PDB file of C-alpha atoms in Angstrom:
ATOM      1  CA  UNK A  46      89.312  10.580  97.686  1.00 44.00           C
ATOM      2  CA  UNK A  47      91.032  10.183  94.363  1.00 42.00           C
ATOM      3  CA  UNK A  48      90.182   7.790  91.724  1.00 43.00           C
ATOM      4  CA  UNK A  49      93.277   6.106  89.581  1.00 41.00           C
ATOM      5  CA  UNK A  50      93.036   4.678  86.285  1.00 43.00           C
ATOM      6  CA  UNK A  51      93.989   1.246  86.182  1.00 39.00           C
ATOM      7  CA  UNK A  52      97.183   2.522  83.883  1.00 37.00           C
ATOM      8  CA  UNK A  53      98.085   5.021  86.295  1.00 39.00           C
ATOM      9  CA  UNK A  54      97.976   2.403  89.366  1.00 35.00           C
ATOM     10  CA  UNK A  55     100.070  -0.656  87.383  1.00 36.00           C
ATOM     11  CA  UNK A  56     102.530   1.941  85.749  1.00 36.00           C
ATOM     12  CA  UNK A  57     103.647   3.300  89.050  1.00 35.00           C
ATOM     13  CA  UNK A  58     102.635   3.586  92.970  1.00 33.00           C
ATOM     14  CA  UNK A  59     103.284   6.706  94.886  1.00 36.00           C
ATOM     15  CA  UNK A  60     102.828   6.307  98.793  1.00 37.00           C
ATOM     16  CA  UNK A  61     102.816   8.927 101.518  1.00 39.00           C
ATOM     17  CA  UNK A  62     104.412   7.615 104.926  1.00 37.00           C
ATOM     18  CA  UNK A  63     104.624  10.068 107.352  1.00 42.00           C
ATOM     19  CA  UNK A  64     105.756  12.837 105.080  1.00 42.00           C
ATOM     20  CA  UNK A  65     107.509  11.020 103.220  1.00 39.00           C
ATOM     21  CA  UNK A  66     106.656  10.224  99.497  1.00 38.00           C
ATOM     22  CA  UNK A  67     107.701   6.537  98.111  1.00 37.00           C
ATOM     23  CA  UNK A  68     107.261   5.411  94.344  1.00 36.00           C
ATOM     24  CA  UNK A  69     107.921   2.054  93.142  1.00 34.00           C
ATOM     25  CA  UNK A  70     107.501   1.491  89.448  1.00 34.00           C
ATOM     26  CA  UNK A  71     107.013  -1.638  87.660  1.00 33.00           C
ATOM     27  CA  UNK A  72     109.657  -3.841  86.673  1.00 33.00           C
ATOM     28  CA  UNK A  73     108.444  -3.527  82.972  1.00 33.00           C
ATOM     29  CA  UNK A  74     109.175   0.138  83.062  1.00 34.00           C
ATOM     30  CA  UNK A  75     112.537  -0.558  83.898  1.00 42.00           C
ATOM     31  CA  UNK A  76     113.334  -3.420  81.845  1.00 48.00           C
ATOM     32  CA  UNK A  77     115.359  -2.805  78.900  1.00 78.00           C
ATOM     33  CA  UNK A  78     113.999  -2.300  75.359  1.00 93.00           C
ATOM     34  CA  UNK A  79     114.233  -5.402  73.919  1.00 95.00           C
ATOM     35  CA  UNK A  80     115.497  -5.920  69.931  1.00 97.00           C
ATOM     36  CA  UNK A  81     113.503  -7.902  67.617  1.00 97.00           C
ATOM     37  CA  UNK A  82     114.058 -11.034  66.522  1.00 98.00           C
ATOM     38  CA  UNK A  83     115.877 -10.641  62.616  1.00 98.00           C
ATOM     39  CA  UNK A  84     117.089  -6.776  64.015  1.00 98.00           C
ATOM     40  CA  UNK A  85     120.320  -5.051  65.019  1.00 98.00           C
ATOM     41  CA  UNK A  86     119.830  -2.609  67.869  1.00 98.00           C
ATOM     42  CA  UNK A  87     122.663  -0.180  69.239  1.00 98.00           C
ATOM     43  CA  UNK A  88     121.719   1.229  72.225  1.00 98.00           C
ATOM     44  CA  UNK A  89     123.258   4.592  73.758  1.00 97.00           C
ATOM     45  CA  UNK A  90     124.121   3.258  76.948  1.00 97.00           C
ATOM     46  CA  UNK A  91     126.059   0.364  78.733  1.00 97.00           C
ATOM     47  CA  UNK A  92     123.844  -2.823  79.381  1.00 97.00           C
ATOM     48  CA  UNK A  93     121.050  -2.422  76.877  1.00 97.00           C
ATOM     49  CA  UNK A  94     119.914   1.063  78.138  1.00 97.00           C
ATOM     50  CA  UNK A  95     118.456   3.752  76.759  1.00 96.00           C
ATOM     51  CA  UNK A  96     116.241   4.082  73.229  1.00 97.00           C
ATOM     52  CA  UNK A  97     117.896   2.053  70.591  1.00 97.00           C
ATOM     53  CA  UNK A  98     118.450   2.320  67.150  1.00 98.00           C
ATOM     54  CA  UNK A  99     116.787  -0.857  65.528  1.00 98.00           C
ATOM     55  CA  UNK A 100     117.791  -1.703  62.351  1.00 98.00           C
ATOM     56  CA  UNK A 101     116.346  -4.557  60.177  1.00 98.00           C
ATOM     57  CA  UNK A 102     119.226  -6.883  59.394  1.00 97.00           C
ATOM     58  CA  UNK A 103     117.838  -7.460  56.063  1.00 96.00           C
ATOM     59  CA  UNK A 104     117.628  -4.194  55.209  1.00 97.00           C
ATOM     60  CA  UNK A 105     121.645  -4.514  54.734  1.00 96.00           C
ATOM     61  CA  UNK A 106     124.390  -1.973  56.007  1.00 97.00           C
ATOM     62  CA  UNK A 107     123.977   1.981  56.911  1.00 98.00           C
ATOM     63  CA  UNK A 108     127.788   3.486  55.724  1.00 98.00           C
ATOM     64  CA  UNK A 109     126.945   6.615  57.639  1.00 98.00           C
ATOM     65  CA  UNK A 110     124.763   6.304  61.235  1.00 98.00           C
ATOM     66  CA  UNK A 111     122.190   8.413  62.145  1.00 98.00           C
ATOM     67  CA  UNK A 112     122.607  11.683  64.223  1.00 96.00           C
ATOM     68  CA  UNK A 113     120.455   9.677  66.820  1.00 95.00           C
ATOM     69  CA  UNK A 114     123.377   6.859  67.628  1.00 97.00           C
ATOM     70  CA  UNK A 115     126.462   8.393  65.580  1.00 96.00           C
ATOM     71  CA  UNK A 116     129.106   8.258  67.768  1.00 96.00           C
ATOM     72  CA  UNK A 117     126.575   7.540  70.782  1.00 97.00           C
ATOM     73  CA  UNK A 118     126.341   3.616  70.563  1.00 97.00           C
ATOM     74  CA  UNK A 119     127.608   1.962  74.218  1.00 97.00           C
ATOM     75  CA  UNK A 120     125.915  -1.278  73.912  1.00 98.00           C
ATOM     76  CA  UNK A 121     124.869  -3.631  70.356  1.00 98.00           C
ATOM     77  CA  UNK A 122     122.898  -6.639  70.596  1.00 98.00           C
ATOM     78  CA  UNK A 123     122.692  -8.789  67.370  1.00 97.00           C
ATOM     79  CA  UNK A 124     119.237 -10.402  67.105  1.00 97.00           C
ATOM     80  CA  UNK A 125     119.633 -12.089  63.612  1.00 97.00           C
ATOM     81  CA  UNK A 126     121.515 -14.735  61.694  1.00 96.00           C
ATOM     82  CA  UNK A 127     123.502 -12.601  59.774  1.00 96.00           C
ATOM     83  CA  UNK A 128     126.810 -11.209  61.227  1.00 96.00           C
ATOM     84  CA  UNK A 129     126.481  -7.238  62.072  1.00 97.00           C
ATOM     85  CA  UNK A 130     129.868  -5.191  62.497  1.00 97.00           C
ATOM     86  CA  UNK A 131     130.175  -1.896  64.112  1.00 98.00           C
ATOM     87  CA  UNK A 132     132.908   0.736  62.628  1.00 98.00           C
ATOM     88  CA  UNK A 133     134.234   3.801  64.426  1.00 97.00           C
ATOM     89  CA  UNK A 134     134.494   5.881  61.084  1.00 97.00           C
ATOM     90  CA  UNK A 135     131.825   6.160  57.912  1.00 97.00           C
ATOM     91  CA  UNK A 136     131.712   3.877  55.414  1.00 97.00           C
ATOM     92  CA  UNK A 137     132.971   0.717  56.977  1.00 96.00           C
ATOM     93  CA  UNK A 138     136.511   1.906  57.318  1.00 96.00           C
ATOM     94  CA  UNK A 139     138.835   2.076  60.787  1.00 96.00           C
ATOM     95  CA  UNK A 140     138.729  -0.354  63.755  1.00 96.00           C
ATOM     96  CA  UNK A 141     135.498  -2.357  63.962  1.00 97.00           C
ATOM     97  CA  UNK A 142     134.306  -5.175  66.312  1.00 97.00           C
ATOM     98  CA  UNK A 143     132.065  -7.824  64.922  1.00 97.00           C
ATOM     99  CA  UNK A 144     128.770  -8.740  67.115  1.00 97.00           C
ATOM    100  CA  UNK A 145     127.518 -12.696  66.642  1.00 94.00           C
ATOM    101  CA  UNK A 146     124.957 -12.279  69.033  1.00 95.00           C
ATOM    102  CA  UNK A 147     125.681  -9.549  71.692  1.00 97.00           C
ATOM    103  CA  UNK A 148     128.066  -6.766  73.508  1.00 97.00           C
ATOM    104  CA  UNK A 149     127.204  -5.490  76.807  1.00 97.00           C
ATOM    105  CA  UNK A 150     129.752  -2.640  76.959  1.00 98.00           C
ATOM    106  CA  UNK A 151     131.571  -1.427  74.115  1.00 98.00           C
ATOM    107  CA  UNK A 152     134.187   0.198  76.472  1.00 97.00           C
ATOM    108  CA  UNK A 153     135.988  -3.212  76.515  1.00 95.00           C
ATOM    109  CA  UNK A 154     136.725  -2.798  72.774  1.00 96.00           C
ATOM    110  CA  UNK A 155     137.615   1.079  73.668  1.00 96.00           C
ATOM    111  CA  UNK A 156     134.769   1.417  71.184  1.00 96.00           C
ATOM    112  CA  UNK A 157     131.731   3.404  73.203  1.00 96.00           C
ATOM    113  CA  UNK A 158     130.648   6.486  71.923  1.00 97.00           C
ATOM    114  CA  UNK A 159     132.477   5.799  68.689  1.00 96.00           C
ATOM    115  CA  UNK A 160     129.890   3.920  66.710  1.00 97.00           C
ATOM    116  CA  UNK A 161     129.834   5.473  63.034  1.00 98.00           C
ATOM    117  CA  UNK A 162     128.745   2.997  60.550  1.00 98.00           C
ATOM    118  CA  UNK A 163     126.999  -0.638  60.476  1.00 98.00           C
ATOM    119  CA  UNK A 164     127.915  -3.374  58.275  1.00 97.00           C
ATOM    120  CA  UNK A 165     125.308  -6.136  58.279  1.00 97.00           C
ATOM    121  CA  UNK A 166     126.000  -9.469  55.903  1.00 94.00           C
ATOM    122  CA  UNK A 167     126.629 -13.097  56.015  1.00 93.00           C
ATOM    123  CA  UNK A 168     130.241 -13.083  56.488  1.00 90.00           C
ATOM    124  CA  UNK A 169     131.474 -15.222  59.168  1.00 88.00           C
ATOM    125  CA  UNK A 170     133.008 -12.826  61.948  1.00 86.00           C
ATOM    126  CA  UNK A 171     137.029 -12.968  62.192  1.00 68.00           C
TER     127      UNK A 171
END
């Protein structure tokens, strides 16, 4: 008989029914990453998915996004009070769409995969 480690049982349960092999995971595992409170966080797929990138919103504006989420960003969440835009080119030029609190799916704004620079300050939106 096997012996689990309490981190091995709560992450995940594998079961074996009559040849066949069933594993439920937690529902923490599958939750999204959340973003901080006072952040910005693009994340690389539709509904929050995926790794974000997490940017501090006081830490101002990035004019040219990294490799990780450059022209990968499908979903931005806006977890400050400061207004954060998204651009489709580098340094804040070309179509943007301004997030006050949060986008589910940039492919509404014909915008996903086409996230290039992040403009974060206390201009209203419009």
């Amino acid at each position: 008989m096997h012996r689990w480690g309490r981190s091995a049982v709560s992450a995940s349960m594998a079961v074996a029914v009559g040849g066949l092999m069933v594993v439920c995971t937690s529902s923490a595992a599958e939750a999204a990453i959340a973003c901080p409170s006072g952040y910005v966080c693009i994340y690389p797929d539709i509904n929050y998915g995926g790794q974000p990138y997490v940017r501090r919103a006081s830490d101002g504006s990035v004019s040219d996004l990294p490799d990780s989420i450059d022209d990968r960003g499908s979903s931005v969440i806006n977890n400050s009070t400061r207004t954060a835009r998204i651009y489709v080119s580098n340094g804040y030029s070309g179509r943007h769409v301004c997030v006050r609190s949060a986008i589910a799916d940039l492919r509404s704004y014909d915008m996903n995969d086409r996230t290039r620079s992040l403009k974060i300050n206390n201009d209203a939106c419009g």
